[in-house]
PDB file of C-alpha atoms in Angstrom:
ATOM      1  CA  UNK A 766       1.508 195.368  47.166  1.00 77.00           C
ATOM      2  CA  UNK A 767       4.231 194.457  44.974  1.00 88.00           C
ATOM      3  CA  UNK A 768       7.392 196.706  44.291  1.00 93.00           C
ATOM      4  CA  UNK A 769       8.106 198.196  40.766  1.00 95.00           C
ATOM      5  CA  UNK A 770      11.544 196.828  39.632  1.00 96.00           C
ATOM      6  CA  UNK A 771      12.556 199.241  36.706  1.00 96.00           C
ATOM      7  CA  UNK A 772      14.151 197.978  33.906  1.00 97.00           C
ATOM      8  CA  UNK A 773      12.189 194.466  32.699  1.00 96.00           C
ATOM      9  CA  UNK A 774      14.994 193.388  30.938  1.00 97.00           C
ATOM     10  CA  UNK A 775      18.606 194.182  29.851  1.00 97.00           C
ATOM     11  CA  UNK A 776      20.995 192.910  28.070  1.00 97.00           C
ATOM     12  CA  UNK A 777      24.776 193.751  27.917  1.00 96.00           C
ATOM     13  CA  UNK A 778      28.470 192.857  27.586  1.00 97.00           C
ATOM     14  CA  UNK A 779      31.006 191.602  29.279  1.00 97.00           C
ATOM     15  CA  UNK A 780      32.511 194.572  31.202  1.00 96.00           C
ATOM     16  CA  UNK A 781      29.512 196.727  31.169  1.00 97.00           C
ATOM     17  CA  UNK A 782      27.735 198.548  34.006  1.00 96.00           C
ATOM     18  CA  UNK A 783      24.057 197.616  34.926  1.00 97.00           C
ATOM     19  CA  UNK A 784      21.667 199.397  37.406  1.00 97.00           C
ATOM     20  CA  UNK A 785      18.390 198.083  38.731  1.00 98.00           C
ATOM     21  CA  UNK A 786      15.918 199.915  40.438  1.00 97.00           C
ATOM     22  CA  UNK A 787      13.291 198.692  43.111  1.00 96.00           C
ATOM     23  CA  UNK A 788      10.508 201.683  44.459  1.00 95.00           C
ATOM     24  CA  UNK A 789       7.473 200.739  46.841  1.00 92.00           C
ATOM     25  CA  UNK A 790       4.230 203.053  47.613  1.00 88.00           C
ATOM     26  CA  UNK A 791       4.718 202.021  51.194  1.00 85.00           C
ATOM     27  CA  UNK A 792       7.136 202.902  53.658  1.00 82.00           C
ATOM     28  CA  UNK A 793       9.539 199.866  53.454  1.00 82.00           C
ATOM     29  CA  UNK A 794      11.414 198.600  56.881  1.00 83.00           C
ATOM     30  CA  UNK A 795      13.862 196.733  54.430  1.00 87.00           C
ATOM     31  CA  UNK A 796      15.083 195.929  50.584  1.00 91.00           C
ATOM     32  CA  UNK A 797      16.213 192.419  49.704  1.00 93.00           C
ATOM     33  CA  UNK A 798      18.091 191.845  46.643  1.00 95.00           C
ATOM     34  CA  UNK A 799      18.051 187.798  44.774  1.00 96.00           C
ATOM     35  CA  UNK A 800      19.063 186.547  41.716  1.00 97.00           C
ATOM     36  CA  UNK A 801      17.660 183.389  40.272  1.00 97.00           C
ATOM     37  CA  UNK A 802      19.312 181.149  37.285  1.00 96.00           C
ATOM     38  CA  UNK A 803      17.066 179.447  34.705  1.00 93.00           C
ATOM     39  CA  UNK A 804      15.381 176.551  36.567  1.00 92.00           C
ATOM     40  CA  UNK A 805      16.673 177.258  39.904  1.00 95.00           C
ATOM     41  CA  UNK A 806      15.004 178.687  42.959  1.00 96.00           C
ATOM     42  CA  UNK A 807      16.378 182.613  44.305  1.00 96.00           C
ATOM     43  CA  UNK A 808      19.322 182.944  45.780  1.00 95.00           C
ATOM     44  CA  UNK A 809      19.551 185.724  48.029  1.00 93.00           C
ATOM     45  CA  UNK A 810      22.590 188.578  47.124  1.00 92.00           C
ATOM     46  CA  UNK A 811      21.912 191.063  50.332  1.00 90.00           C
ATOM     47  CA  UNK A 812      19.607 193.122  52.495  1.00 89.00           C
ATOM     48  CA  UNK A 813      19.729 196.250  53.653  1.00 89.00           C
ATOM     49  CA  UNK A 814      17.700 198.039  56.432  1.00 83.00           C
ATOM     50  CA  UNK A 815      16.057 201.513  56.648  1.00 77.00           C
ATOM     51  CA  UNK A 816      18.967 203.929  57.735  1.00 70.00           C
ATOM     52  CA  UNK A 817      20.009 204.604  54.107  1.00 59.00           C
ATOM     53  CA  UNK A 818      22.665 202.032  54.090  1.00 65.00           C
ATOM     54  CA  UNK A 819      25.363 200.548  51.273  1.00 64.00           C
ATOM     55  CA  UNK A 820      25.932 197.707  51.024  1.00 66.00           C
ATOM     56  CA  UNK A 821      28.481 195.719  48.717  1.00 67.00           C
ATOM     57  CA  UNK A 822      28.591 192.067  47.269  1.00 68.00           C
ATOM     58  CA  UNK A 823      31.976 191.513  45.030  1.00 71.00           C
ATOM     59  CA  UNK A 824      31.016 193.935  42.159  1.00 85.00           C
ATOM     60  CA  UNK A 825      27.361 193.825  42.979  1.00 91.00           C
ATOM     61  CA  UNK A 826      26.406 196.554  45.249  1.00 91.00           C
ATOM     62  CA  UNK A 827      23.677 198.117  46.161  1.00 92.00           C
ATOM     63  CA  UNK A 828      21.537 201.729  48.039  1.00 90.00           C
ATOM     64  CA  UNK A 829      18.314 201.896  50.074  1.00 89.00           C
ATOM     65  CA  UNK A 830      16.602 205.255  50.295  1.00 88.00           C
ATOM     66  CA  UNK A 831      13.629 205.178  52.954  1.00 84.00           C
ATOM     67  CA  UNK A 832      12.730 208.450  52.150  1.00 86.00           C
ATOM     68  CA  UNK A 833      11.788 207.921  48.804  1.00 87.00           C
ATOM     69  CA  UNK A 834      10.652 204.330  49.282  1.00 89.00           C
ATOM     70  CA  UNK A 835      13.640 202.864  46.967  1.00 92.00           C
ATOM     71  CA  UNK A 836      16.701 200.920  46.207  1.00 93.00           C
ATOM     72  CA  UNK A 837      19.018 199.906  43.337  1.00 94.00           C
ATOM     73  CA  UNK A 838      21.431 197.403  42.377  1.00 96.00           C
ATOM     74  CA  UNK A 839      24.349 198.121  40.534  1.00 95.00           C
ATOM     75  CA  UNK A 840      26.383 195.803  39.173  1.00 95.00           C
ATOM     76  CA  UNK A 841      29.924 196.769  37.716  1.00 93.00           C
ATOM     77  CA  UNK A 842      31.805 195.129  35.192  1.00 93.00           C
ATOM     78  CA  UNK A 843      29.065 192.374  34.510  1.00 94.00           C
ATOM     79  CA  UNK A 844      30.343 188.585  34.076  1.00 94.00           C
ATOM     80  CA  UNK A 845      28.313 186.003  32.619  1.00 96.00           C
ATOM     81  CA  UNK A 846      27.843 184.767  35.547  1.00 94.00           C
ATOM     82  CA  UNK A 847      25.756 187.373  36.005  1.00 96.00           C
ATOM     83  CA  UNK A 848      22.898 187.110  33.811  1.00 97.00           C
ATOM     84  CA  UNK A 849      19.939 185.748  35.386  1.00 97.00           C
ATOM     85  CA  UNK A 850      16.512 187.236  37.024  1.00 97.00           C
ATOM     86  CA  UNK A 851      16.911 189.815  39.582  1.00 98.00           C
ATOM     87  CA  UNK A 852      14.165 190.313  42.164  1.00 97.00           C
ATOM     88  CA  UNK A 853      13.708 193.059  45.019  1.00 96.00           C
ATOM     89  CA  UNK A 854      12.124 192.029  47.765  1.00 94.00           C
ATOM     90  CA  UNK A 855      10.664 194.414  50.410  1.00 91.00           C
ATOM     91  CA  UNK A 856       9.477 194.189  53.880  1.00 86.00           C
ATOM     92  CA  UNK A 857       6.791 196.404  55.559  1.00 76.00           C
ATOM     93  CA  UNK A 858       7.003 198.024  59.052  1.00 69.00           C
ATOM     94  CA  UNK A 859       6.585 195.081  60.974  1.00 65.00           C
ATOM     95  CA  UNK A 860       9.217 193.013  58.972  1.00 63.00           C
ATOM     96  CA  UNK A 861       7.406 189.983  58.571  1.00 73.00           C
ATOM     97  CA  UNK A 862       5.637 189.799  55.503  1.00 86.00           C
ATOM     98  CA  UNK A 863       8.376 189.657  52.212  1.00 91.00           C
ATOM     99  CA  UNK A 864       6.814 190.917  49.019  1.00 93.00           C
ATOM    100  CA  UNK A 865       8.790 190.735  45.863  1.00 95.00           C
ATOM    101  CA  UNK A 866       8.737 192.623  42.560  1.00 94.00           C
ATOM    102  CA  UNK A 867       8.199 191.437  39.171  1.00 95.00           C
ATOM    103  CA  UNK A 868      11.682 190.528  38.477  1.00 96.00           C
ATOM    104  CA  UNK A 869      14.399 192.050  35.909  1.00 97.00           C
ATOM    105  CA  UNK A 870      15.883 189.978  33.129  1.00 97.00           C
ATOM    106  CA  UNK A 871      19.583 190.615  33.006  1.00 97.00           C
ATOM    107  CA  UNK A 872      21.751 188.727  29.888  1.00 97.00           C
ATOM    108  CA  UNK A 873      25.343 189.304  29.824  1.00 97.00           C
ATOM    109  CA  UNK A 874      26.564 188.440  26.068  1.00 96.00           C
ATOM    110  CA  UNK A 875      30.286 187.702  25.539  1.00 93.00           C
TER     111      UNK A 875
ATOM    112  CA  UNK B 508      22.189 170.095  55.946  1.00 63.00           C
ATOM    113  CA  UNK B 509      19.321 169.669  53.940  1.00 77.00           C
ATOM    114  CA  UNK B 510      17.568 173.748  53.807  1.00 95.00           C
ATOM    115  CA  UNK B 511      14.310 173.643  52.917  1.00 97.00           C
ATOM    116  CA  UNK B 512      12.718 171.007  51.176  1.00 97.00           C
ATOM    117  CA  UNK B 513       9.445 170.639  48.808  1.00 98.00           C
ATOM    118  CA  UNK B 514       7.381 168.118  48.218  1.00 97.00           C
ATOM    119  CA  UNK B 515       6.636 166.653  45.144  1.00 97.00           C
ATOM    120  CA  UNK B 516       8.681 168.327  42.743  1.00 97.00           C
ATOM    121  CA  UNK B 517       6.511 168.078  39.904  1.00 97.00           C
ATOM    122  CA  UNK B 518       2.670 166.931  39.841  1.00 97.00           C
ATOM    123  CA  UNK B 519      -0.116 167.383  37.278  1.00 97.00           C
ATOM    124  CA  UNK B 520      -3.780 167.345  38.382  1.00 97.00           C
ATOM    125  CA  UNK B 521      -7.083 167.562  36.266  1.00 97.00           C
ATOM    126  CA  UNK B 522      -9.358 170.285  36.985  1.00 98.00           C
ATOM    127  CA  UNK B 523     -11.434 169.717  40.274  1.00 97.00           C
ATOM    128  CA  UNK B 524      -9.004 167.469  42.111  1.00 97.00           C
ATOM    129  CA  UNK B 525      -7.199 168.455  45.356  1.00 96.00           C
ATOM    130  CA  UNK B 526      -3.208 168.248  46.655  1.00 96.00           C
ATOM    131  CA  UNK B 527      -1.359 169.348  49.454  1.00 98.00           C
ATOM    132  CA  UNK B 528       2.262 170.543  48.795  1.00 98.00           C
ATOM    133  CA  UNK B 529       4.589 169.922  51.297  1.00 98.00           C
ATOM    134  CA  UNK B 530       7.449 172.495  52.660  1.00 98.00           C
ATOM    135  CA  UNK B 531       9.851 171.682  55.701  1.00 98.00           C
ATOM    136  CA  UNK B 532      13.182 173.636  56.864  1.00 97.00           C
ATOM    137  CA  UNK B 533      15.703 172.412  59.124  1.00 96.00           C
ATOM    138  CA  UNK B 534      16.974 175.665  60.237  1.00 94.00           C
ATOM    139  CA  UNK B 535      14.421 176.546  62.807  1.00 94.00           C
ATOM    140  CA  UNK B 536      13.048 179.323  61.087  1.00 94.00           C
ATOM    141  CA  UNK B 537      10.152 181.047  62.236  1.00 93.00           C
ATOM    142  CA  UNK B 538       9.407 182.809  59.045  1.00 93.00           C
ATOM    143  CA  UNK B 539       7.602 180.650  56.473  1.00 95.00           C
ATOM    144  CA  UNK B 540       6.439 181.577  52.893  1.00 96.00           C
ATOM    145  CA  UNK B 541       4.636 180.249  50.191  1.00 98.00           C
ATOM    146  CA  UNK B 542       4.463 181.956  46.662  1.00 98.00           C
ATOM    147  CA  UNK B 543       3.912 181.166  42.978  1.00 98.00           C
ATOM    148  CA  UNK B 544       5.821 182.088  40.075  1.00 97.00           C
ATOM    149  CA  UNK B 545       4.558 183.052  36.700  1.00 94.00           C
ATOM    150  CA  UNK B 546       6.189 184.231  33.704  1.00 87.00           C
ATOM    151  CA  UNK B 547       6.404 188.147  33.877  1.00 84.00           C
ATOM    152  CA  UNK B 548       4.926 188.596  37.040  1.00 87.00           C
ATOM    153  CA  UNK B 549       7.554 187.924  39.305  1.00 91.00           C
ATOM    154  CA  UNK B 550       7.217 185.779  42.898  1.00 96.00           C
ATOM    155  CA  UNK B 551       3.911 186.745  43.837  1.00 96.00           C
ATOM    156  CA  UNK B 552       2.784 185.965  47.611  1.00 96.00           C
ATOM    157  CA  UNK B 553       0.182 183.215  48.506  1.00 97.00           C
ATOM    158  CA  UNK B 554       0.037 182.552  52.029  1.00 97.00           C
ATOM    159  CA  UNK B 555       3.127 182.996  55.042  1.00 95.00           C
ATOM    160  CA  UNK B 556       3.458 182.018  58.888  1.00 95.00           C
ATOM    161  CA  UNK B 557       5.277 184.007  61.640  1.00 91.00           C
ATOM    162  CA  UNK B 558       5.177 181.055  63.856  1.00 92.00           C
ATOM    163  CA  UNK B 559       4.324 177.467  64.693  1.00 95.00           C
ATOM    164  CA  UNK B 560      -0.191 178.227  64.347  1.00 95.00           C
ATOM    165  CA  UNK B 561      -0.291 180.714  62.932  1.00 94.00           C
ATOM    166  CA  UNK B 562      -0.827 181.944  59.157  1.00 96.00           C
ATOM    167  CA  UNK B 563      -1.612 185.097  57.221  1.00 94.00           C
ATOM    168  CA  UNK B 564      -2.893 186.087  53.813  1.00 95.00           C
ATOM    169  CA  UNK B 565      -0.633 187.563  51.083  1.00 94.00           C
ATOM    170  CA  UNK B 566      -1.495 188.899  47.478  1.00 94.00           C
ATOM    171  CA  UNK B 567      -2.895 186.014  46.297  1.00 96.00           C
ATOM    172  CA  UNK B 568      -4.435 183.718  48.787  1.00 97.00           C
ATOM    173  CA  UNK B 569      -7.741 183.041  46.807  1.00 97.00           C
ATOM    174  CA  UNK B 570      -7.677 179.133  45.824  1.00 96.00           C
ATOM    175  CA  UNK B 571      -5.265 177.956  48.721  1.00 98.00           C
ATOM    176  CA  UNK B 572      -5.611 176.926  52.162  1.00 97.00           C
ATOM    177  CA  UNK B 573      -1.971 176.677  54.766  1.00 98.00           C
ATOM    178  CA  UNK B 574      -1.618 175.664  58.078  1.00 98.00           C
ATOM    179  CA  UNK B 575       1.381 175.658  60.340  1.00 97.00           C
ATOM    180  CA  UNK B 576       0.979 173.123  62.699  1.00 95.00           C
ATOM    181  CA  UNK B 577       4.674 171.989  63.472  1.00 96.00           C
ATOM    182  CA  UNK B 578       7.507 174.952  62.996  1.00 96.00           C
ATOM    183  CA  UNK B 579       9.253 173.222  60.742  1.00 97.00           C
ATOM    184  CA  UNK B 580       6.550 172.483  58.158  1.00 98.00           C
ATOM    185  CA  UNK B 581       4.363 174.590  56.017  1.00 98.00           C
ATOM    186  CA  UNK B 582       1.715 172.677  53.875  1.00 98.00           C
ATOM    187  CA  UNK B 583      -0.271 174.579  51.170  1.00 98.00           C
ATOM    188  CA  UNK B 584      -3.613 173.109  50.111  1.00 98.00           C
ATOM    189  CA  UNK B 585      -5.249 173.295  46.806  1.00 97.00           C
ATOM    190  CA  UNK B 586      -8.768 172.497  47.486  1.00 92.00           C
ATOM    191  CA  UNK B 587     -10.431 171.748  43.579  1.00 96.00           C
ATOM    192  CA  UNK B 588      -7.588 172.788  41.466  1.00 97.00           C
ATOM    193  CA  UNK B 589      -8.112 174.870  38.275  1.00 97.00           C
ATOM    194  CA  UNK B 590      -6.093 175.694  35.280  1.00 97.00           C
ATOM    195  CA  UNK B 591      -5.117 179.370  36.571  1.00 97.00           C
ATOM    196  CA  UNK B 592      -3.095 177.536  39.109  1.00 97.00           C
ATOM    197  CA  UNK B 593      -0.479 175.689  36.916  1.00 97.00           C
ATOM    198  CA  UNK B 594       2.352 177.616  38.241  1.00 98.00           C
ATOM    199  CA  UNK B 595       5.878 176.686  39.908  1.00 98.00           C
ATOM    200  CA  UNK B 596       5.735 177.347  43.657  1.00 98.00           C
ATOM    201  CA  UNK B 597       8.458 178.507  46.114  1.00 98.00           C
ATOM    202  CA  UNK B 598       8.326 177.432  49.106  1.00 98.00           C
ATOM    203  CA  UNK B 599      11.062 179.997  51.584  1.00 97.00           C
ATOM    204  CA  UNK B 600      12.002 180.517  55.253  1.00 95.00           C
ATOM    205  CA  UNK B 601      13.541 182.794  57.412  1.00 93.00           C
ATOM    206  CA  UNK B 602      14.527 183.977  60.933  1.00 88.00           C
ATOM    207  CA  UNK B 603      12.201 186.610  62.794  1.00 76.00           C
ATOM    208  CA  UNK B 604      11.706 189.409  59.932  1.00 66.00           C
ATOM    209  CA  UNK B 605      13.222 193.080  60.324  1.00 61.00           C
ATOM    210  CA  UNK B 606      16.946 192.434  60.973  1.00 65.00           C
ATOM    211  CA  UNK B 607      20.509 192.353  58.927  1.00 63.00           C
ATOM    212  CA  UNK B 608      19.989 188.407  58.834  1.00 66.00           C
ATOM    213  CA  UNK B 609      17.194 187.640  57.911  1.00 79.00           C
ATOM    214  CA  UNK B 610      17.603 186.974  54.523  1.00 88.00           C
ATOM    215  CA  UNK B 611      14.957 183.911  52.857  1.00 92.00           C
ATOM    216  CA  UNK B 612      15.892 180.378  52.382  1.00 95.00           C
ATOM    217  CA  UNK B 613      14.157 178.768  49.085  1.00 97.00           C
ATOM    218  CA  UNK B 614      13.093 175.281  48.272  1.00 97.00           C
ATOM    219  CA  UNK B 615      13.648 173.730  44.903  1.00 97.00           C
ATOM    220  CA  UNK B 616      10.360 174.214  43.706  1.00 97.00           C
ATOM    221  CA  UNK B 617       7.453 172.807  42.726  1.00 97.00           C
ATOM    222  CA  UNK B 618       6.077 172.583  39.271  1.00 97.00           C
ATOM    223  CA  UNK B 619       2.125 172.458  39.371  1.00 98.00           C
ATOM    224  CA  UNK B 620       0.302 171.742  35.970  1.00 97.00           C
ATOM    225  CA  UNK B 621      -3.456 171.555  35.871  1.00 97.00           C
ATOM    226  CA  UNK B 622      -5.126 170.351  32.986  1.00 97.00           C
TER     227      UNK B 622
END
């Protein structure tokens, strides 16, 4: 079952702040976080494992809360390289089956 | 090296006829993955392999065969092809699920348009 990635889309400035959100039904073993560019294939950002774990990628950072069954992204002081579609991905118990939401549009305007 | 690879990039079929996409990694990966991208829905899971013979349904296996019969390759099958299918597939790999480092390798892509 897929995750729910919360928002679909946003668009903002250089400079702004951005959070994404990622929540399964089923207890998750770990989150994965990718972004993909327009015509390009995912590239993966970070994962993080069940023990409620930060984790941080240049200004892109992001939490994982197993009790609740989700994660976010945040991204601080957005760059236009940042724009792009961001996708959680989320492993079950067992670890080996990756199952990724429906992606969230992110457009950073100058 | 070369990552993971797809094969053909780009292909159109008519209705009815049959392919076989190709996907092979060079990182000796046991994780393999095949899913399908559509607009608004996200990467959406067709088929994946935990090893060299072995393969498993995901979300939306209906229409596609795999098999897994060397590690490094992962073929998906489209047996009579219909329109629904016109899609870009990802092809991805990984180490052994579960851990800090197993994060997915993806393939360029393959753009699948049935008419």
């Amino acid at each position: 079952q897929q995750p729910v990635q919360s928002p679909q889309a946003v668009i903002l400035r250089e400079g702004e702040d951005a959070v994404i959100n990622c929540s399964s039904s089923k207890a998750l073993y770990s989150v994965h976080w990718y972004r993909q560019k327009h015509g390009e294939a995912p590239v993966f950002l970070m994962i993080l494992l069940k023990g409620g774990e930060q984790k941080g990628h240049e200004k892109i950072s992001a939490s994982f809360n197993e009790k609740k069954q989700q994660s976010s992204l945040y991204l601080t002081a957005s760059q236009l390289s940042y724009s792009g579609t961001y996708f959680c991905g989320t492993e079950g118990e067992y670890g080996n089956k990756l199952v990724f939401g429906a992606g969230t549009i992110l457009r950073v305007k100058s | 090296n070369a990552g993971v690879t797809q094969t053909p990039k780009f292909r159109v079929l008519k209705t009815g006829q049959s392919m076989t996409l190709l996907c092979a990694q060079d990182m000796n990966h046991e994780y393999m993955y095949w899913y399908r991208q559509d607009p608004g829905m996200g990467l959406r899971l067709i088929h994946y392999s935990v090893g060299e013979g072995t393969t498993a349904k995901g979300e939306v296996p209906d229409g596609y065969n795999v098999s897994r019969l060397k590690k490094q390759n992962f073929l998906l099958g489209l047996e009579s092809a219909a329109p629904s299918q016109t899609s870009v597939y990802f092809c991805a790999s990984s180490r052994r699920g579960g851990a800090s480092n197993t994060e997915a390798f993806f393939g360029q892509g393959t753009r699948l348009t049935v008419v």
